[in-house]
PDB file of C-alpha atoms in Angstrom:
ATOM      1  CA  MET H 651     108.182  67.717  90.462  1.00  0.00           C
ATOM      2  CA  GLN H 652     106.613  66.614  93.745  1.00  0.00           C
ATOM      3  CA  SER H 653     102.832  66.938  93.799  1.00  0.00           C
ATOM      4  CA  PHE H 654     101.038  68.925  96.490  1.00  0.00           C
ATOM      5  CA  ASP H 655      97.595  70.273  97.329  1.00  0.00           C
ATOM      6  CA  VAL H 656      96.672  73.900  97.973  1.00  0.00           C
ATOM      7  CA  LYS H 657      93.772  75.511  99.840  1.00  0.00           C
ATOM      8  CA  PRO H 658      93.168  79.177 100.687  1.00  0.00           C
ATOM      9  CA  LEU H 659      93.698  80.491 104.206  1.00  0.00           C
ATOM     10  CA  GLY H 660      91.376  83.475 103.800  1.00  0.00           C
ATOM     11  CA  PRO H 661      91.768  86.858 102.117  1.00  0.00           C
ATOM     12  CA  LEU H 662      95.531  86.256 102.121  1.00  0.00           C
ATOM     13  CA  GLY H 663      97.670  83.142 101.773  1.00  0.00           C
ATOM     14  CA  VAL H 664      97.358  79.406 101.116  1.00  0.00           C
ATOM     15  CA  GLU H 665      98.087  76.162 102.932  1.00  0.00           C
ATOM     16  CA  VAL H 666     100.157  73.555 101.102  1.00  0.00           C
ATOM     17  CA  SER H 667      99.809  69.877 102.010  1.00  0.00           C
ATOM     18  CA  GLY H 668     101.352  66.675 100.708  1.00  0.00           C
ATOM     19  CA  ILE H 669     105.033  67.661 101.056  1.00  0.00           C
ATOM     20  CA  ASP H 670     107.420  66.412 103.743  1.00  0.00           C
ATOM     21  CA  LEU H 671     110.009  69.180 103.763  1.00  0.00           C
ATOM     22  CA  ASP H 672     112.383  67.196 105.973  1.00  0.00           C
ATOM     23  CA  ARG H 673     113.046  64.930 102.986  1.00  0.00           C
ATOM     24  CA  GLY H 674     113.968  67.893 100.798  1.00  0.00           C
ATOM     25  CA  ILE H 675     112.461  69.123  97.550  1.00  0.00           C
ATOM     26  CA  ASP H 676     113.703  69.146  93.977  1.00  0.00           C
ATOM     27  CA  ALA H 677     114.334  72.241  91.879  1.00  0.00           C
ATOM     28  CA  ALA H 678     111.021  71.989  90.023  1.00  0.00           C
ATOM     29  CA  THR H 679     109.061  71.856  93.278  1.00  0.00           C
ATOM     30  CA  ALA H 680     111.022  74.809  94.644  1.00  0.00           C
ATOM     31  CA  ALA H 681     110.182  76.806  91.513  1.00  0.00           C
ATOM     32  CA  ALA H 682     106.491  75.899  91.831  1.00  0.00           C
ATOM     33  CA  LEU H 683     106.451  76.994  95.481  1.00  0.00           C
ATOM     34  CA  GLN H 684     108.140  80.266  94.576  1.00  0.00           C
ATOM     35  CA  ASP H 685     105.477  80.887  91.931  1.00  0.00           C
ATOM     36  CA  LEU H 686     102.809  80.150  94.545  1.00  0.00           C
ATOM     37  CA  LEU H 687     104.465  82.512  97.020  1.00  0.00           C
ATOM     38  CA  LEU H 688     104.651  85.245  94.383  1.00  0.00           C
ATOM     39  CA  ASP H 689     100.939  84.854  93.680  1.00  0.00           C
ATOM     40  CA  LYS H 690      99.510  84.202  97.165  1.00  0.00           C
ATOM     41  CA  GLU H 691     102.163  86.042  99.252  1.00  0.00           C
ATOM     42  CA  VAL H 692     101.890  83.771 102.337  1.00  0.00           C
ATOM     43  CA  VAL H 693     102.355  79.972 102.222  1.00  0.00           C
ATOM     44  CA  LEU H 694     101.780  77.602 105.162  1.00  0.00           C
ATOM     45  CA  PHE H 695     102.977  74.026 105.696  1.00  0.00           C
ATOM     46  CA  ARG H 696     101.611  72.162 108.717  1.00  0.00           C
ATOM     47  CA  GLY H 697     102.883  69.121 110.579  1.00  0.00           C
ATOM     48  CA  GLN H 698     106.544  69.465 109.638  1.00  0.00           C
ATOM     49  CA  GLN H 699     109.322  67.836 111.686  1.00  0.00           C
ATOM     50  CA  LEU H 700     112.393  69.789 110.632  1.00  0.00           C
ATOM     51  CA  SER H 701     115.973  69.596 111.790  1.00  0.00           C
ATOM     52  CA  ASP H 702     118.001  72.795 111.501  1.00  0.00           C
ATOM     53  CA  ALA H 703     119.802  71.283 108.512  1.00  0.00           C
ATOM     54  CA  ALA H 704     116.527  70.453 106.762  1.00  0.00           C
ATOM     55  CA  LEU H 705     115.035  73.871 107.499  1.00  0.00           C
ATOM     56  CA  LEU H 706     118.110  75.608 106.115  1.00  0.00           C
ATOM     57  CA  GLY H 707     118.260  73.258 103.133  1.00  0.00           C
ATOM     58  CA  PHE H 708     114.675  74.079 102.201  1.00  0.00           C
ATOM     59  CA  ALA H 709     115.301  77.818 102.579  1.00  0.00           C
ATOM     60  CA  ARG H 710     118.344  77.636 100.328  1.00  0.00           C
ATOM     61  CA  ARG H 711     116.234  76.050  97.617  1.00  0.00           C
ATOM     62  CA  LEU H 712     114.421  79.380  97.506  1.00  0.00           C
ATOM     63  CA  GLY H 713     117.411  81.733  97.599  1.00  0.00           C
ATOM     64  CA  THR H 714     120.437  82.964  99.528  1.00  0.00           C
ATOM     65  CA  THR H 715     119.961  82.946 103.301  1.00  0.00           C
ATOM     66  CA  LYS H 716     121.081  85.777 105.557  1.00  0.00           C
ATOM     67  CA  GLY H 717     121.959  85.664 109.256  1.00  0.00           C
ATOM     68  CA  HIS H 718     120.787  88.141 111.907  1.00  0.00           C
ATOM     69  CA  PRO H 719     123.106  90.736 113.516  1.00  0.00           C
ATOM     70  CA  LEU H 720     122.570  89.020 116.870  1.00  0.00           C
ATOM     71  CA  GLY H 721     124.521  85.883 116.002  1.00  0.00           C
ATOM     72  CA  LYS H 722     124.537  84.784 119.655  1.00  0.00           C
ATOM     73  CA  PHE H 723     120.891  83.787 119.182  1.00  0.00           C
ATOM     74  CA  SER H 724     121.468  81.568 116.160  1.00  0.00           C
ATOM     75  CA  ALA H 725     120.948  77.817 116.312  1.00  0.00           C
ATOM     76  CA  PRO H 726     124.246  76.106 117.241  1.00  0.00           C
ATOM     77  CA  GLY H 727     126.196  75.458 114.059  1.00  0.00           C
ATOM     78  CA  PHE H 728     123.625  77.255 111.889  1.00  0.00           C
ATOM     79  CA  PRO H 729     124.296  81.031 111.888  1.00  0.00           C
ATOM     80  CA  ASP H 730     121.496  81.700 109.388  1.00  0.00           C
ATOM     81  CA  VAL H 731     118.849  80.084 111.649  1.00  0.00           C
ATOM     82  CA  LEU H 732     117.691  82.675 114.195  1.00  0.00           C
ATOM     83  CA  ILE H 733     115.998  81.579 117.429  1.00  0.00           C
ATOM     84  CA  SER H 734     113.070  83.718 118.576  1.00  0.00           C
ATOM     85  CA  SER H 735     111.899  82.670 122.025  1.00  0.00           C
ATOM     86  CA  ASN H 736     110.891  83.747 125.518  1.00  0.00           C
ATOM     87  CA  VAL H 737     112.544  80.646 127.029  1.00  0.00           C
ATOM     88  CA  MET H 738     115.279  81.174 129.614  1.00  0.00           C
ATOM     89  CA  GLU H 739     118.111  78.802 130.518  1.00  0.00           C
ATOM     90  CA  ASN H 740     120.360  79.497 133.513  1.00  0.00           C
ATOM     91  CA  GLY H 741     118.872  82.969 133.726  1.00  0.00           C
ATOM     92  CA  GLU H 742     119.744  83.848 130.135  1.00  0.00           C
ATOM     93  CA  PRO H 743     117.466  84.061 127.070  1.00  0.00           C
ATOM     94  CA  VAL H 744     117.991  81.305 124.482  1.00  0.00           C
ATOM     95  CA  GLY H 745     116.674  83.502 121.656  1.00  0.00           C
ATOM     96  CA  ILE H 746     115.616  87.032 120.824  1.00  0.00           C
ATOM     97  CA  ARG H 747     112.677  87.871 123.052  1.00  0.00           C
ATOM     98  CA  ASP H 748     109.554  89.859 122.133  1.00  0.00           C
ATOM     99  CA  ILE H 749     110.646  90.178 118.532  1.00  0.00           C
ATOM    100  CA  GLY H 750     108.452  91.769 115.872  1.00  0.00           C
ATOM    101  CA  GLN H 751     105.514  92.887 118.026  1.00  0.00           C
ATOM    102  CA  PHE H 752     104.619  95.706 115.642  1.00  0.00           C
ATOM    103  CA  TRP H 753     103.657  95.948 111.982  1.00  0.00           C
ATOM    104  CA  HIS H 754     106.797  95.687 109.873  1.00  0.00           C
ATOM    105  CA  THR H 755     108.531  94.272 106.811  1.00  0.00           C
ATOM    106  CA  HIS H 756     111.806  92.424 107.294  1.00  0.00           C
ATOM    107  CA  GLY H 757     114.689  94.421 105.905  1.00  0.00           C
ATOM    108  CA  SER H 758     112.710  97.432 104.717  1.00  0.00           C
ATOM    109  CA  TYR H 759     115.472  99.492 106.374  1.00  0.00           C
ATOM    110  CA  LEU H 760     118.009  98.004 103.929  1.00  0.00           C
ATOM    111  CA  PRO H 761     118.732  99.338 100.428  1.00  0.00           C
ATOM    112  CA  VAL H 762     117.286  96.062  99.098  1.00  0.00           C
ATOM    113  CA  PRO H 763     114.668  94.470 101.402  1.00  0.00           C
ATOM    114  CA  TYR H 764     114.736  90.757 102.172  1.00  0.00           C
ATOM    115  CA  GLN H 765     112.907  88.667  99.619  1.00  0.00           C
ATOM    116  CA  TYR H 766     111.339  85.965 101.812  1.00  0.00           C
ATOM    117  CA  THR H 767     111.074  85.027 105.475  1.00  0.00           C
ATOM    118  CA  LEU H 768     110.497  81.533 106.858  1.00  0.00           C
ATOM    119  CA  LEU H 769     109.229  81.012 110.419  1.00  0.00           C
ATOM    120  CA  TYR H 770     109.038  77.557 112.004  1.00  0.00           C
ATOM    121  CA  GLY H 771     107.063  76.845 115.178  1.00  0.00           C
ATOM    122  CA  VAL H 772     108.796  74.441 117.584  1.00  0.00           C
ATOM    123  CA  GLU H 773     106.943  75.266 120.834  1.00  0.00           C
ATOM    124  CA  ILE H 774     103.671  77.208 120.880  1.00  0.00           C
ATOM    125  CA  PRO H 775     102.190  78.758 124.054  1.00  0.00           C
ATOM    126  CA  HIS H 776      98.598  77.930 125.046  1.00  0.00           C
ATOM    127  CA  ASP H 777      96.116  79.282 127.567  1.00  0.00           C
ATOM    128  CA  ASP H 778      94.500  77.124 130.257  1.00  0.00           C
ATOM    129  CA  ASN H 779      91.836  75.990 127.773  1.00  0.00           C
ATOM    130  CA  GLY H 780      94.407  74.822 125.213  1.00  0.00           C
ATOM    131  CA  THR H 781      93.891  77.759 122.839  1.00  0.00           C
ATOM    132  CA  PRO H 782      97.142  78.692 121.094  1.00  0.00           C
ATOM    133  CA  LEU H 783      98.627  82.087 121.889  1.00  0.00           C
ATOM    134  CA  GLY H 784     101.231  84.216 120.124  1.00  0.00           C
ATOM    135  CA  ASP H 785      99.393  84.482 116.805  1.00  0.00           C
ATOM    136  CA  THR H 786     101.095  86.156 113.856  1.00  0.00           C
ATOM    137  CA  LEU H 787      99.125  88.691 111.809  1.00  0.00           C
ATOM    138  CA  TYR H 788      99.770  89.214 108.111  1.00  0.00           C
ATOM    139  CA  LEU H 789      98.487  91.803 105.671  1.00  0.00           C
ATOM    140  CA  SER H 790      98.727  92.156 101.917  1.00  0.00           C
ATOM    141  CA  ALA H 791     100.349  95.454 100.959  1.00  0.00           C
ATOM    142  CA  THR H 792      99.473  94.796  97.319  1.00  0.00           C
ATOM    143  CA  ALA H 793      95.754  94.369  98.027  1.00  0.00           C
ATOM    144  CA  ALA H 794      95.896  97.467 100.231  1.00  0.00           C
ATOM    145  CA  TYR H 795      97.443  99.488  97.410  1.00  0.00           C
ATOM    146  CA  ASP H 796      94.880  98.236  94.903  1.00  0.00           C
ATOM    147  CA  ALA H 797      92.078  99.447  97.205  1.00  0.00           C
ATOM    148  CA  LEU H 798      93.382 103.020  97.533  1.00  0.00           C
ATOM    149  CA  SER H 799      91.432 105.821  95.911  1.00  0.00           C
ATOM    150  CA  PRO H 800      92.811 107.150  92.610  1.00  0.00           C
ATOM    151  CA  ALA H 801      93.506 110.487  94.303  1.00  0.00           C
ATOM    152  CA  LEU H 802      95.586 108.883  97.065  1.00  0.00           C
ATOM    153  CA  LYS H 803      97.437 106.678  94.578  1.00  0.00           C
ATOM    154  CA  ASN H 804      98.316 109.804  92.644  1.00  0.00           C
ATOM    155  CA  GLU H 805      99.443 111.633  95.802  1.00  0.00           C
ATOM    156  CA  ILE H 806     101.838 108.930  96.980  1.00  0.00           C
ATOM    157  CA  GLY H 807     102.956 107.741  93.555  1.00  0.00           C
ATOM    158  CA  LYS H 808     106.156 109.802  93.529  1.00  0.00           C
ATOM    159  CA  LEU H 809     106.795 110.021  97.284  1.00  0.00           C
ATOM    160  CA  VAL H 810     109.735 108.389  99.071  1.00  0.00           C
ATOM    161  CA  ALA H 811     109.551 107.047 102.638  1.00  0.00           C
ATOM    162  CA  ILE H 812     112.482 106.879 105.043  1.00  0.00           C
ATOM    163  CA  HIS H 813     112.913 103.478 106.715  1.00  0.00           C
ATOM    164  CA  SER H 814     115.103 103.292 109.821  1.00  0.00           C
ATOM    165  CA  TYR H 815     116.336 100.221 111.720  1.00  0.00           C
ATOM    166  CA  ASP H 816     117.239 102.257 114.792  1.00  0.00           C
ATOM    167  CA  TYR H 817     113.951 104.164 114.841  1.00  0.00           C
ATOM    168  CA  ARG H 818     111.902 101.304 116.274  1.00  0.00           C
ATOM    169  CA  TYR H 819     114.570  99.712 118.440  1.00  0.00           C
ATOM    170  CA  SER H 820     115.634 102.954 120.088  1.00  0.00           C
ATOM    171  CA  LEU H 821     112.093 103.179 121.494  1.00  0.00           C
ATOM    172  CA  ARG H 822     112.572  99.860 123.316  1.00  0.00           C
ATOM    173  CA  VAL H 823     115.955 100.230 125.010  1.00  0.00           C
ATOM    174  CA  GLU H 824     114.584  99.864 128.518  1.00  0.00           C
ATOM    175  CA  GLN H 825     112.243  96.975 127.723  1.00  0.00           C
ATOM    176  CA  ASN H 826     114.629  94.748 125.783  1.00  0.00           C
ATOM    177  CA  PRO H 827     118.353  95.549 125.673  1.00  0.00           C
ATOM    178  CA  HIS H 828     119.054  92.233 123.888  1.00  0.00           C
ATOM    179  CA  VAL H 829     117.106  93.399 120.831  1.00  0.00           C
ATOM    180  CA  LEU H 830     118.630  96.860 120.942  1.00  0.00           C
ATOM    181  CA  ALA H 831     122.099  95.335 120.968  1.00  0.00           C
ATOM    182  CA  ALA H 832     121.485  94.256 117.381  1.00  0.00           C
ATOM    183  CA  SER H 833     121.459  97.894 116.332  1.00  0.00           C
ATOM    184  CA  THR H 834     124.569  98.993 114.495  1.00  0.00           C
ATOM    185  CA  SER H 835     123.409 102.527 113.588  1.00  0.00           C
ATOM    186  CA  LYS H 836     122.701 101.565 110.000  1.00  0.00           C
ATOM    187  CA  ASP H 837     121.982 104.393 107.605  1.00  0.00           C
ATOM    188  CA  ASP H 838     118.338 104.986 106.811  1.00  0.00           C
ATOM    189  CA  ALA H 839     116.978 103.524 103.581  1.00  0.00           C
ATOM    190  CA  ARG H 840     114.921 105.408 101.002  1.00  0.00           C
ATOM    191  CA  HIS H 841     112.132 103.492  99.282  1.00  0.00           C
ATOM    192  CA  PRO H 842     109.269 104.616  97.060  1.00  0.00           C
ATOM    193  CA  MET H 843     105.985 104.473  98.928  1.00  0.00           C
ATOM    194  CA  VAL H 844     104.615 102.576  95.945  1.00  0.00           C
ATOM    195  CA  TYR H 845     107.132  99.750  95.565  1.00  0.00           C
ATOM    196  CA  ARG H 846     107.114  97.643  92.412  1.00  0.00           C
ATOM    197  CA  HIS H 847     107.745  93.973  93.108  1.00  0.00           C
ATOM    198  CA  PRO H 848     111.086  93.041  91.497  1.00  0.00           C
ATOM    199  CA  VAL H 849     109.646  89.879  89.921  1.00  0.00           C
ATOM    200  CA  SER H 850     105.944  90.485  89.258  1.00  0.00           C
ATOM    201  CA  GLY H 851     106.079  94.271  88.915  1.00  0.00           C
ATOM    202  CA  ARG H 852     102.915  94.459  91.027  1.00  0.00           C
ATOM    203  CA  PRO H 853     102.699  97.669  93.121  1.00  0.00           C
ATOM    204  CA  ALA H 854     102.612  97.479  96.919  1.00  0.00           C
ATOM    205  CA  LEU H 855     101.969 100.135  99.542  1.00  0.00           C
ATOM    206  CA  PHE H 856     105.460 100.072 101.045  1.00  0.00           C
ATOM    207  CA  VAL H 857     105.229 101.885 104.386  1.00  0.00           C
ATOM    208  CA  ASN H 858     105.098 100.229 107.798  1.00  0.00           C
ATOM    209  CA  GLU H 859     104.680 101.399 111.391  1.00  0.00           C
ATOM    210  CA  GLY H 860     107.801  99.614 112.549  1.00  0.00           C
ATOM    211  CA  TYR H 861     110.459 101.356 110.486  1.00  0.00           C
ATOM    212  CA  VAL H 862     108.951 104.302 108.623  1.00  0.00           C
ATOM    213  CA  HIS H 863     109.209 107.599 110.456  1.00  0.00           C
ATOM    214  CA  GLU H 864     109.184 110.285 107.784  1.00  0.00           C
ATOM    215  CA  ILE H 865     108.485 111.098 104.137  1.00  0.00           C
ATOM    216  CA  GLU H 866     111.279 112.689 102.172  1.00  0.00           C
ATOM    217  CA  GLY H 867     110.748 116.394 101.555  1.00  0.00           C
ATOM    218  CA  MET H 868     107.448 116.555 103.436  1.00  0.00           C
ATOM    219  CA  PRO H 869     106.937 118.558 106.658  1.00  0.00           C
ATOM    220  CA  ARG H 870     106.835 116.200 109.644  1.00  0.00           C
ATOM    221  CA  GLU H 871     103.312 117.120 110.741  1.00  0.00           C
ATOM    222  CA  ARG H 872     101.878 116.497 107.276  1.00  0.00           C
ATOM    223  CA  ALA H 873     103.870 113.275 106.948  1.00  0.00           C
ATOM    224  CA  GLU H 874     102.551 111.999 110.283  1.00  0.00           C
ATOM    225  CA  VAL H 875      98.959 112.595 109.179  1.00  0.00           C
ATOM    226  CA  LEU H 876      99.449 110.849 105.839  1.00  0.00           C
ATOM    227  CA  LEU H 877     101.325 107.903 107.354  1.00  0.00           C
ATOM    228  CA  LYS H 878      98.675 107.446 110.033  1.00  0.00           C
ATOM    229  CA  GLU H 879      96.011 107.317 107.311  1.00  0.00           C
ATOM    230  CA  LEU H 880      97.973 104.757 105.313  1.00  0.00           C
ATOM    231  CA  PHE H 881      98.749 102.569 108.340  1.00  0.00           C
ATOM    232  CA  ALA H 882      95.056 102.454 109.254  1.00  0.00           C
ATOM    233  CA  HIS H 883      94.169 101.515 105.681  1.00  0.00           C
ATOM    234  CA  LEU H 884      96.768  98.738 105.537  1.00  0.00           C
ATOM    235  CA  GLN H 885      95.418  97.130 108.704  1.00  0.00           C
ATOM    236  CA  LYS H 886      91.834  96.700 107.497  1.00  0.00           C
ATOM    237  CA  PRO H 887      90.532  93.117 107.976  1.00  0.00           C
ATOM    238  CA  GLN H 888      89.906  92.558 104.268  1.00  0.00           C
ATOM    239  CA  PHE H 889      93.661  92.553 103.612  1.00  0.00           C
ATOM    240  CA  ALA H 890      94.605  90.309 106.546  1.00  0.00           C
ATOM    241  CA  TYR H 891      95.239  86.764 107.715  1.00  0.00           C
ATOM    242  CA  ARG H 892      95.667  85.808 111.380  1.00  0.00           C
ATOM    243  CA  HIS H 893      97.725  82.669 111.881  1.00  0.00           C
ATOM    244  CA  LYS H 894      97.051  80.494 114.912  1.00  0.00           C
ATOM    245  CA  TRP H 895     100.155  78.426 115.404  1.00  0.00           C
ATOM    246  CA  LYS H 896     100.544  74.700 115.932  1.00  0.00           C
ATOM    247  CA  ALA H 897     103.847  73.035 116.672  1.00  0.00           C
ATOM    248  CA  GLY H 898     105.339  71.919 113.363  1.00  0.00           C
ATOM    249  CA  ASP H 899     103.952  74.829 111.343  1.00  0.00           C
ATOM    250  CA  LEU H 900     106.278  76.403 108.797  1.00  0.00           C
ATOM    251  CA  ILE H 901     105.037  79.625 107.257  1.00  0.00           C
ATOM    252  CA  MET H 902     106.839  81.712 104.647  1.00  0.00           C
ATOM    253  CA  TRP H 903     106.009  85.050 103.131  1.00  0.00           C
ATOM    254  CA  ASP H 904     107.066  87.583 100.517  1.00  0.00           C
ATOM    255  CA  ASN H 905     108.477  90.637 102.292  1.00  0.00           C
ATOM    256  CA  VAL H 906     107.768  93.171  99.548  1.00  0.00           C
ATOM    257  CA  SER H 907     104.113  92.171  99.274  1.00  0.00           C
ATOM    258  CA  THR H 908     103.258  91.734 102.958  1.00  0.00           C
ATOM    259  CA  GLN H 909     103.666  93.046 106.482  1.00  0.00           C
ATOM    260  CA  HIS H 910     103.374  91.071 109.719  1.00  0.00           C
ATOM    261  CA  ASN H 911     102.960  91.544 113.453  1.00  0.00           C
ATOM    262  CA  ALA H 912     103.496  89.154 116.397  1.00  0.00           C
ATOM    263  CA  VAL H 913     100.771  89.169 119.070  1.00  0.00           C
ATOM    264  CA  PRO H 914     102.274  89.415 122.620  1.00  0.00           C
ATOM    265  CA  ASP H 915      99.464  87.718 124.579  1.00  0.00           C
ATOM    266  CA  TYR H 916     101.567  85.143 126.462  1.00  0.00           C
ATOM    267  CA  LYS H 917     104.254  85.068 129.139  1.00  0.00           C
ATOM    268  CA  LEU H 918     106.278  82.466 130.993  1.00  0.00           C
ATOM    269  CA  PRO H 919     105.648  79.744 131.979  1.00  0.00           C
ATOM    270  CA  GLN H 920     103.872  79.760 128.586  1.00  0.00           C
ATOM    271  CA  ARG H 921     106.803  78.913 126.290  1.00  0.00           C
ATOM    272  CA  ARG H 922     107.234  80.087 122.705  1.00  0.00           C
ATOM    273  CA  TYR H 923     110.174  78.809 120.651  1.00  0.00           C
ATOM    274  CA  MET H 924     110.461  79.656 116.948  1.00  0.00           C
ATOM    275  CA  LYS H 925     113.153  79.482 114.275  1.00  0.00           C
ATOM    276  CA  ARG H 926     113.452  82.094 111.532  1.00  0.00           C
ATOM    277  CA  ILE H 927     115.378  82.370 108.285  1.00  0.00           C
ATOM    278  CA  THR H 928     115.510  85.380 105.985  1.00  0.00           C
ATOM    279  CA  ILE H 929     116.334  85.122 102.280  1.00  0.00           C
ATOM    280  CA  THR H 930     117.983  87.958 100.386  1.00  0.00           C
TER     281      THR H 930
END
């Protein structure tokens, strides 16, 4: 196994150093990183210089990769590598623009959510003082669940939330038709509001603002009140990590245990160019 060092990022996540991912990793190192991801939920690697082949090769050490419905925004020759960017070429976007600017979990609208997501920073926008823009916020849904009152844990313990892909994107048709075009009117998914991690068994508060719009069997007004309370609880600072990007950062996270949100505080000519892979 390749050796590496680990240091905490804050209330959530760790930074790993000492590994050059472009050279690939062996099976034992991949297993150790998966264990770390299971425990710490967010893992950061800085200073990586990754080709699309190397990025995909690393992802496939962790599991089976899955492409995005908008295949036109994949890296050339690599359909499982999605480009997320505000960059334009010849008047056309080179990637999905303004993606993920709300609290969400990748694939929560699917019968089985995605296991991991990897996001690689190629170009990072900066303000006039050189401060990086376009931060990504993360929260721990497991820590948030642990901090709930016993009464609230009991109330939500047997409830089921409805997650909808079209719910969020239908709200944005005028702002971003490219994102909406990815919608294929998928059926809604039903998930317990207390979701047990398939590997660790640890419970997570599994509702997010992006895709959850109702609670099964509960009147809408009551559901809206309860969801609003839970969303506010999830977003407390003690459960969160705010990532300030540098070019060459690769960050990966466990989708059952976390939620994330992209901060839209930049615009052209400030360029942001990222590459994303999801793992089933």
